[in-house]
mmCIF file of C-alpha atoms in Angstrom:
data_model
loop_
_atom_site.group_PDB
_atom_site.id
_atom_site.type_symbol
_atom_site.label_atom_id
_atom_site.label_comp_id
_atom_site.label_asym_id
_atom_site.label_seq_id
_atom_site.Cartn_x
_atom_site.Cartn_y
_atom_site.Cartn_z
ATOM 1 C CA MET A 1 39.180 -1.697 35.987
ATOM 2 C CA ALA A 2 37.602 1.480 37.381
ATOM 3 C CA THR A 3 40.933 2.328 39.035
ATOM 4 C CA SER A 4 42.772 1.937 35.731
ATOM 5 C CA LEU A 5 40.239 4.148 33.957
ATOM 6 C CA LYS A 6 40.472 6.840 36.621
ATOM 7 C CA LYS A 7 44.264 6.842 36.417
ATOM 8 C CA LYS A 8 44.276 7.235 32.633
ATOM 9 C CA ILE A 9 41.772 10.103 32.844
ATOM 10 C CA GLU A 10 43.859 11.849 35.506
ATOM 11 C CA GLU A 11 46.972 11.442 33.352
ATOM 12 C CA SER A 12 45.296 12.995 30.312
ATOM 13 C CA PRO A 13 45.984 16.734 29.811
ATOM 14 C CA ASP A 14 42.567 17.120 28.134
ATOM 15 C CA LEU A 15 40.380 15.466 30.763
ATOM 16 C CA SER A 16 39.441 16.046 34.392
ATOM 17 C CA ILE A 17 37.186 14.373 36.968
ATOM 18 C CA ASP A 18 34.225 16.308 38.395
ATOM 19 C CA GLY A 19 31.821 14.275 40.512
ATOM 20 C CA LEU A 20 29.391 17.154 41.156
ATOM 21 C CA ASN A 21 28.858 18.687 37.712
ATOM 22 C CA PRO A 22 30.120 16.220 35.125
ATOM 23 C CA GLU A 23 29.583 16.507 31.392
ATOM 24 C CA ILE A 24 30.005 12.765 30.893
ATOM 25 C CA VAL A 25 29.160 10.036 33.431
ATOM 26 C CA ILE A 26 30.974 6.726 32.988
ATOM 27 C CA SER A 27 29.364 3.615 34.446
ATOM 28 C CA VAL A 28 31.555 0.561 35.050
ATOM 29 C CA GLY A 29 29.645 -2.680 35.618
ATOM 30 C CA GLY A 30 26.363 -3.743 34.047
ATOM 31 C CA ASP A 31 23.007 -2.229 33.185
ATOM 32 C CA GLY A 32 22.069 -2.153 36.884
ATOM 33 C CA THR A 33 25.112 -0.012 37.626
ATOM 34 C CA LEU A 34 24.196 2.353 34.810
ATOM 35 C CA LEU A 35 20.627 2.635 36.140
ATOM 36 C CA SER A 36 22.050 3.652 39.516
ATOM 37 C CA ALA A 37 24.289 6.235 37.832
ATOM 38 C CA PHE A 38 21.331 7.664 35.922
ATOM 39 C CA HIS A 39 19.234 8.071 39.069
ATOM 40 C CA HIS A 40 22.169 9.576 40.957
ATOM 41 C CA TYR A 41 22.456 12.325 38.324
ATOM 42 C CA GLN A 42 18.839 12.479 37.126
ATOM 43 C CA ASP A 43 18.383 16.057 38.390
ATOM 44 C CA ILE A 44 20.977 17.177 35.850
ATOM 45 C CA SER A 45 20.212 14.499 33.245
ATOM 46 C CA ASP A 46 19.582 17.185 30.633
ATOM 47 C CA ARG A 47 23.221 18.330 30.980
ATOM 48 C CA ILE A 48 25.073 15.010 30.966
ATOM 49 C CA ARG A 49 25.830 12.152 28.598
ATOM 50 C CA LEU A 50 26.394 8.597 29.800
ATOM 51 C CA VAL A 51 28.964 6.012 28.769
ATOM 52 C CA GLY A 52 28.656 2.371 29.805
ATOM 53 C CA ILE A 53 31.555 -0.048 30.262
ATOM 54 C CA HIS A 54 30.476 -3.646 30.752
ATOM 55 C CA THR A 55 32.592 -5.949 32.878
ATOM 56 C CA GLY A 56 30.571 -9.124 32.207
ATOM 57 C CA HIS A 57 28.222 -10.139 29.425
ATOM 58 C CA LEU A 58 26.896 -7.688 26.855
ATOM 59 C CA GLY A 59 24.522 -5.074 28.229
ATOM 60 C CA PHE A 60 21.958 -2.960 26.456
ATOM 61 C CA TYR A 61 23.363 0.342 27.688
ATOM 62 C CA THR A 62 27.043 -0.517 27.383
ATOM 63 C CA ASP A 63 29.038 -0.061 24.169
ATOM 64 C CA TRP A 64 32.476 -0.607 25.721
ATOM 65 C CA ARG A 65 34.162 -3.637 27.259
ATOM 66 C CA ASP A 66 36.514 -3.668 30.247
ATOM 67 C CA TYR A 67 39.588 -4.289 28.048
ATOM 68 C CA GLU A 68 38.961 -1.141 25.958
ATOM 69 C CA VAL A 69 39.909 1.529 28.493
ATOM 70 C CA SER A 70 42.613 3.096 26.306
ATOM 71 C CA GLU A 71 40.290 3.313 23.304
ATOM 72 C CA LEU A 72 37.578 4.942 25.424
ATOM 73 C CA VAL A 73 39.953 7.527 26.893
ATOM 74 C CA ASN A 74 41.091 8.394 23.364
ATOM 75 C CA SER A 75 37.442 8.923 22.363
ATOM 76 C CA LEU A 76 36.890 11.136 25.414
ATOM 77 C CA GLU A 77 39.901 13.248 24.453
ATOM 78 C CA HIS A 78 38.471 13.788 20.957
ATOM 79 C CA ASP A 79 34.886 14.313 22.083
ATOM 80 C CA ASN A 80 32.823 16.680 19.933
ATOM 81 C CA GLY A 81 29.490 16.361 21.715
ATOM 82 C CA GLN A 82 28.071 13.509 19.650
ATOM 83 C CA SER A 83 25.199 11.670 21.330
ATOM 84 C CA VAL A 84 22.163 9.439 20.910
ATOM 85 C CA THR A 85 19.045 9.991 23.035
ATOM 86 C CA TYR A 86 16.316 7.664 24.315
ATOM 87 C CA PRO A 87 12.814 8.336 25.730
ATOM 88 C CA LEU A 88 12.186 8.344 29.494
ATOM 89 C CA LEU A 89 9.032 7.562 31.481
ATOM 90 C CA ASP A 90 7.306 10.172 33.661
ATOM 91 C CA ILE A 91 5.510 8.789 36.740
ATOM 92 C CA LYS A 92 3.009 10.769 38.805
ATOM 93 C CA VAL A 93 1.748 9.193 42.036
ATOM 94 C CA ASN A 94 -1.449 10.452 43.703
ATOM 95 C CA TYR A 95 -2.206 9.360 47.270
ATOM 96 C CA VAL A 96 -5.416 8.432 49.048
ATOM 97 C CA ASN A 97 -4.674 10.839 51.891
ATOM 98 C CA GLY A 98 -4.771 13.766 49.483
ATOM 99 C CA GLY A 99 -1.170 14.735 50.169
ATOM 100 C CA PRO A 100 1.214 16.151 47.555
ATOM 101 C CA SER A 101 1.770 13.996 44.503
ATOM 102 C CA ASP A 102 5.150 12.361 43.995
ATOM 103 C CA TYR A 103 6.995 12.249 40.682
ATOM 104 C CA GLY A 104 9.427 9.700 39.303
ATOM 105 C CA LEU A 105 11.534 9.335 36.176
ATOM 106 C CA ALA A 106 12.303 5.854 34.839
ATOM 107 C CA LEU A 107 14.924 4.767 32.338
ATOM 108 C CA ASN A 108 13.637 1.180 32.121
ATOM 109 C CA GLU A 109 10.210 0.682 33.672
ATOM 110 C CA SER A 110 7.748 1.139 36.499
ATOM 111 C CA THR A 111 5.661 -1.648 37.993
ATOM 112 C CA LEU A 112 2.547 -1.561 40.142
ATOM 113 C CA LYS A 113 1.899 -4.743 42.120
ATOM 114 C CA GLN A 114 -0.050 -5.872 45.146
ATOM 115 C CA ILE A 115 1.644 -7.073 48.332
ATOM 116 C CA SER A 116 -0.508 -10.208 48.475
ATOM 117 C CA GLY A 117 -3.277 -11.672 46.374
ATOM 118 C CA SER A 118 -4.387 -10.396 42.982
ATOM 119 C CA MET A 119 -4.295 -6.714 42.098
ATOM 120 C CA VAL A 120 -7.551 -5.241 40.802
ATOM 121 C CA ALA A 121 -7.277 -1.888 39.031
ATOM 122 C CA ASP A 122 -9.056 0.250 36.466
ATOM 123 C CA VAL A 123 -6.883 1.266 33.516
ATOM 124 C CA TYR A 124 -7.588 4.558 31.732
ATOM 125 C CA ILE A 125 -6.094 5.819 28.482
ATOM 126 C CA LYS A 126 -6.390 9.592 28.109
ATOM 127 C CA ASP A 127 -8.947 9.654 30.962
ATOM 128 C CA THR A 128 -11.189 7.099 29.207
ATOM 129 C CA LEU A 129 -11.731 3.760 30.972
ATOM 130 C CA PHE A 130 -10.044 1.064 28.874
ATOM 131 C CA GLU A 131 -10.298 -2.049 31.031
ATOM 132 C CA SER A 132 -10.556 -3.394 34.567
ATOM 133 C CA PHE A 133 -7.451 -5.434 35.286
ATOM 134 C CA ARG A 134 -7.072 -8.376 37.650
ATOM 135 C CA GLY A 135 -3.750 -10.175 38.077
ATOM 136 C CA ASP A 136 -0.280 -9.867 39.592
ATOM 137 C CA GLY A 137 0.353 -6.347 38.345
ATOM 138 C CA LEU A 138 1.213 -4.018 35.477
ATOM 139 C CA CYS A 139 4.523 -3.000 33.932
ATOM 140 C CA VAL A 140 4.970 0.268 32.026
ATOM 141 C CA SER A 141 8.279 0.535 30.176
ATOM 142 C CA THR A 142 10.335 2.717 27.874
ATOM 143 C CA PRO A 143 11.583 1.414 24.498
ATOM 144 C CA SER A 144 15.124 0.981 25.850
ATOM 145 C CA GLY A 145 13.645 -0.808 28.873
ATOM 146 C CA SER A 146 11.495 -3.077 26.717
ATOM 147 C CA THR A 147 14.278 -5.691 26.708
ATOM 148 C CA ALA A 148 14.351 -5.840 30.518
ATOM 149 C CA TYR A 149 11.513 -6.854 32.872
ATOM 150 C CA ASN A 150 8.943 -5.993 30.201
ATOM 151 C CA LYS A 151 10.246 -8.795 27.971
ATOM 152 C CA SER A 152 10.074 -11.323 30.796
ATOM 153 C CA VAL A 153 6.328 -10.663 31.234
ATOM 154 C CA GLY A 154 5.587 -11.038 27.521
ATOM 155 C CA GLY A 155 5.947 -7.443 26.373
ATOM 156 C CA ALA A 156 7.137 -6.488 22.912
ATOM 157 C CA ILE A 157 10.661 -5.265 22.175
ATOM 158 C CA ILE A 158 10.579 -1.691 20.841
ATOM 159 C CA ASN A 159 13.391 0.058 19.014
ATOM 160 C CA PRO A 160 14.400 3.013 21.248
ATOM 161 C CA THR A 161 14.341 5.372 18.263
ATOM 162 C CA LEU A 162 10.532 5.265 18.627
ATOM 163 C CA ASN A 163 9.032 7.826 21.013
ATOM 164 C CA ALA A 164 6.568 5.578 22.822
ATOM 165 C CA ILE A 165 5.927 3.732 26.076
ATOM 166 C CA GLN A 166 4.446 0.283 26.623
ATOM 167 C CA MET A 167 2.116 -1.286 29.170
ATOM 168 C CA ALA A 168 2.288 -5.045 29.709
ATOM 169 C CA GLU A 169 0.164 -7.191 31.999
ATOM 170 C CA ILE A 170 1.808 -9.343 34.664
ATOM 171 C CA SER A 171 -0.060 -12.693 34.906
ATOM 172 C CA SER A 172 -3.532 -11.338 34.186
ATOM 173 C CA ILE A 173 -6.599 -13.419 35.062
ATOM 174 C CA ASN A 174 -8.910 -13.964 32.093
ATOM 175 C CA ASN A 175 -12.089 -16.028 32.396
ATOM 176 C CA ARG A 176 -15.882 -15.585 32.134
ATOM 177 C CA VAL A 177 -15.855 -13.146 35.046
ATOM 178 C CA PHE A 178 -12.637 -11.173 34.495
ATOM 179 C CA ARG A 179 -11.483 -10.117 31.051
ATOM 180 C CA THR A 180 -8.593 -7.907 29.882
ATOM 181 C CA LEU A 181 -7.047 -7.329 26.462
ATOM 182 C CA GLY A 182 -4.213 -9.703 27.340
ATOM 183 C CA SER A 183 -1.753 -7.983 24.997
ATOM 184 C CA PRO A 184 0.864 -5.259 25.471
ATOM 185 C CA LEU A 185 -0.248 -1.719 24.627
ATOM 186 C CA ILE A 186 1.975 0.792 22.810
ATOM 187 C CA ILE A 187 1.179 4.338 23.942
ATOM 188 C CA SER A 188 1.865 7.311 21.661
ATOM 189 C CA PRO A 189 3.342 10.684 22.780
ATOM 190 C CA ASP A 190 -0.069 12.397 22.937
ATOM 191 C CA GLU A 191 -1.565 9.666 25.147
ATOM 192 C CA TRP A 192 -1.089 8.671 28.772
ATOM 193 C CA VAL A 193 -2.052 5.783 31.049
ATOM 194 C CA LYS A 194 -3.730 6.120 34.436
ATOM 195 C CA VAL A 195 -4.008 3.136 36.777
ATOM 196 C CA VAL A 196 -6.447 3.262 39.699
ATOM 197 C CA PRO A 197 -5.989 0.300 42.085
ATOM 198 C CA LYS A 198 -9.031 -0.914 44.005
ATOM 199 C CA SER A 199 -7.002 -1.897 47.094
ATOM 200 C CA ALA A 200 -4.913 1.235 47.415
ATOM 201 C CA ASN A 201 -3.257 0.345 50.704
ATOM 202 C CA ARG A 202 -1.811 -2.954 49.477
ATOM 203 C CA THR A 203 0.161 -1.849 46.424
ATOM 204 C CA ILE A 204 3.899 -1.496 45.781
ATOM 205 C CA LEU A 205 5.126 0.948 43.137
ATOM 206 C CA THR A 206 8.604 0.684 41.632
ATOM 207 C CA CYS A 207 10.722 2.923 39.414
ATOM 208 C CA ASP A 208 13.452 0.916 37.698
ATOM 209 C CA HIS A 209 15.053 -1.131 40.514
ATOM 210 C CA GLN A 210 13.769 1.087 43.329
ATOM 211 C CA ILE A 211 10.572 0.917 45.401
ATOM 212 C CA ILE A 212 9.245 4.486 45.365
ATOM 213 C CA SER A 213 6.015 4.075 47.317
ATOM 214 C CA LYS A 214 4.434 1.745 49.861
ATOM 215 C CA GLU A 215 1.788 4.289 50.865
ATOM 216 C CA ALA A 216 -1.886 4.009 49.924
ATOM 217 C CA VAL A 217 -1.934 4.920 46.233
ATOM 218 C CA GLU A 218 -5.040 6.538 44.766
ATOM 219 C CA SER A 219 -3.737 6.461 41.181
ATOM 220 C CA VAL A 220 -0.565 6.379 39.085
ATOM 221 C CA GLU A 221 -0.197 8.288 35.825
ATOM 222 C CA TYR A 222 2.342 7.349 33.161
ATOM 223 C CA ARG A 223 3.397 9.307 30.102
ATOM 224 C CA ILE A 224 6.404 9.884 27.863
ATOM 225 C CA SER A 225 8.686 12.395 29.504
ATOM 226 C CA LYS A 226 9.711 15.615 27.802
ATOM 227 C CA ARG A 227 13.207 14.800 29.082
ATOM 228 C CA ARG A 228 15.437 12.246 27.371
ATOM 229 C CA ILE A 229 18.566 10.395 28.367
ATOM 230 C CA ALA A 230 21.685 11.013 26.275
ATOM 231 C CA PHE A 231 24.555 8.602 25.635
ATOM 232 C CA ALA A 232 27.909 9.746 24.241
ATOM 233 C CA GLN A 233 27.943 8.147 20.804
ATOM 234 C CA TYR A 234 31.589 7.493 20.082
ATOM 235 C CA ARG A 235 30.405 4.239 18.623
ATOM 236 C CA HIS A 236 27.035 2.610 18.873
ATOM 237 C CA THR A 237 25.969 -1.003 18.500
ATOM 238 C CA GLN A 238 22.984 -1.342 16.181
ATOM 239 C CA PHE A 239 19.909 -2.085 18.321
ATOM 240 C CA TRP A 240 18.755 -5.318 16.670
ATOM 241 C CA ARG A 241 22.329 -6.638 16.673
ATOM 242 C CA ARG A 242 22.393 -5.935 20.410
ATOM 243 C CA VAL A 243 19.110 -7.857 20.862
ATOM 244 C CA SER A 244 20.413 -10.751 18.778
ATOM 245 C CA ASN A 245 23.690 -10.911 20.726
ATOM 246 C CA SER A 246 21.944 -10.902 24.094
ATOM 247 C CA PHE A 247 18.998 -13.235 23.524
ATOM 248 C CA ILE A 248 19.922 -15.430 20.570
ATOM 249 C CA GLY A 249 23.682 -15.620 20.971
ATOM 250 C CA LYS A 250 24.764 -15.047 17.417
ATOM 251 C CA VAL A 251 25.166 -12.032 15.181
ATOM 252 C CA ASN A 252 23.167 -12.164 11.967
ATOM 253 C CA LEU A 253 22.354 -8.509 11.291
ATOM 254 C CA ASP A 254 24.452 -5.914 9.528
ATOM 255 C CA ASP A 255 25.249 -2.614 11.237
#
């Protein structure tokens, strides 16, 4: 399928292939493939638009199917810059050794877990202690990522037109000794979340499908990024229809 697409693009007098400085990045596969494409080009994410072609079941970032190559090429030839943008998640990692902080950018989510046993961590919102968490870990997601791992741990699904991030607990422990809110939190653009693990040398931090740190973490800060991801909007499946198709299996919402 990718070979057929490449051939049609090369045959078009209006299109060319540029792997270093593209204007449009086309992902062929599933949402995992598109995540990899985003991270490959994230340094120039403010200058590109993505297009997703799904070769299996419906995906949340893919508006085209593998049998629609000709229709997609026609849309590329008549491109006028139309796009839809989604929020991204900024991640700042501070280390126990006092070394330089690391920064990450997530399209879907970031998780903080412990290698073994329960993770204990203090959770701050805008530098104010909110709760002391004990459990398997925490998941902080974007609206577009709310249908991914966040949903599997009981998080809410958020329409990606909303500029917000979400924190969901992963198997929290709640009893007479340990108590957390036990519900997902929706964080507004002027707020941020800071997580301070008690056992810094036993945590694993992820950004989308990648492990970004196994070092001793002093704290992790999450906030809505000033950058956004853009998708070329030749056509766009209505969000709640996409949710219905993927999780319920029938279409019952109008575009």
